[in-house]
Amino acid sequence: MPRNRSVVKPRSHCVRCRKLIAWYEQHSAGSYIVLSGRCRYCKRRISPRYPMVEALTAAVFCYVVATRGVTLGAVKTCVFASMVIALLFSDLETRILPDQFTKGGIVLGLHLRRSCRCRT
Ligand SMILES: [Zn+2]
């Protein structure tokens, strides 16, 4: 997002050789270990940032669900945590906080706050 690239199209690919990543390689932490941190096609190194973000997000989701159960409040917390993690790593790498997360997060947060009377 900070580089104005879509996160949808093209689907997941190597940022160096642009080859599409197979469906069975979509688990970046597992694929990173299996492929020794290198692209299957061009053999160039893959940033450890990808599996780190995925592992951190999974750990936060597990913590939220373990402490709050599977509730709407937990879903909202996971969405918020995902945005904060994305902002953190975007800021660390590019020093840019994408409007999609900052302004979009404000709109989403206000909407969810109004539309849900559940405990958050
Ligand atoms: Zn590659």
XYZ file of C-alpha atoms and ligand atoms in Angstrom:
121
model
C 0.000 0.000 0.000
C 2.692 2.620 0.747
C 4.029 2.014 -2.771
C 0.551 2.339 -4.334
C 0.481 -1.323 -5.357
C -2.637 -3.420 -5.072
C -2.736 -6.081 -2.372
C -5.245 -8.024 -4.505
C -3.922 -8.006 -8.097
C -1.642 -9.461 -9.125
C -2.049 -12.095 -6.492
C 0.882 -13.044 -4.226
C 4.117 -13.109 -6.174
C 7.880 -12.830 -5.802
C 8.720 -9.113 -5.719
C 11.944 -9.774 -7.659
C 11.049 -12.193 -10.502
C 7.252 -11.569 -10.386
C 6.412 -15.319 -10.560
C 3.081 -16.109 -8.916
C 3.225 -17.992 -5.635
C 1.380 -21.313 -5.702
C -1.594 -21.849 -3.416
C 0.375 -24.325 -1.301
C 3.073 -21.698 -0.701
C 0.643 -19.076 0.619
C 1.575 -19.831 4.230
C 4.580 -17.537 4.211
C 6.102 -18.628 7.540
C 5.986 -22.312 6.533
C 7.162 -21.664 2.973
C 9.961 -19.453 4.273
C 11.304 -22.338 6.340
C 10.794 -24.986 3.626
C 12.447 -22.820 0.934
C 15.230 -21.594 3.254
C 14.153 -17.991 2.813
C 14.561 -18.031 -0.980
C 12.194 -17.755 -3.940
C 11.425 -21.147 -5.512
C 12.039 -19.755 -9.015
C 14.779 -17.102 -8.950
C 16.421 -18.331 -5.716
C 16.876 -14.783 -4.434
C 16.391 -14.077 -0.742
C 12.916 -13.269 0.565
C 12.671 -10.661 3.284
C 12.108 -12.243 6.714
C 9.561 -9.460 7.231
C 6.850 -11.539 5.514
C 6.939 -14.528 7.876
C 7.517 -12.188 10.837
C 4.353 -10.210 10.083
C 2.389 -13.408 9.546
C 3.660 -15.045 12.746
C 3.053 -11.887 14.791
C -0.475 -11.537 13.415
C -1.231 -15.212 14.115
C 0.112 -14.889 17.675
C -2.024 -11.794 18.331
C -5.134 -13.500 16.898
C -4.517 -16.578 19.084
C -4.071 -14.388 22.163
C -7.253 -12.407 21.458
C -9.369 -15.520 20.862
C -7.861 -17.301 23.896
C -8.638 -14.369 26.192
C -11.957 -13.184 24.732
C -13.366 -16.235 22.980
C -14.898 -16.198 19.513
C -16.960 -13.031 19.818
C -17.715 -9.998 17.697
C -15.515 -8.002 20.052
C -12.643 -10.408 19.362
C -13.158 -10.003 15.601
C -13.063 -6.218 15.971
C -9.913 -6.442 18.086
C -8.264 -8.702 15.489
C -9.147 -6.254 12.685
C -7.722 -3.389 14.740
C -4.591 -5.392 15.584
C -4.081 -6.266 11.895
C -4.208 -2.604 10.979
C -1.775 -1.643 13.743
C 0.665 -4.393 12.674
C 0.439 -3.275 9.037
C 1.009 0.341 10.075
C 3.954 -0.633 12.280
C 5.790 -2.533 9.550
C 4.923 0.053 6.890
C 6.309 2.802 9.103
C 9.462 0.817 9.872
C 10.159 0.115 6.199
C 8.954 3.215 4.360
C 8.198 5.818 7.051
C 4.741 6.053 5.468
C 1.406 5.431 7.189
C -1.057 4.625 4.367
C -4.324 6.567 4.413
C -6.180 3.306 3.768
C -5.293 2.263 7.318
C -5.240 5.590 9.143
C -8.290 7.315 7.678
C -9.999 4.046 6.751
C -9.402 2.757 10.265
C -11.032 5.825 11.784
C -14.113 5.421 9.574
C -14.280 1.669 10.230
C -13.824 2.132 13.971
C -16.538 4.768 14.223
C -18.910 2.657 12.129
C -18.323 -0.484 14.203
C -18.690 1.500 17.415
C -22.087 2.823 16.316
C -23.406 -0.390 14.770
C -22.431 -2.705 17.623
C -23.593 -2.412 21.172
C -21.567 -5.435 22.230
C -18.787 -5.282 24.784
C -15.451 -4.549 23.077
Zn 11.579 -14.918 -7.455
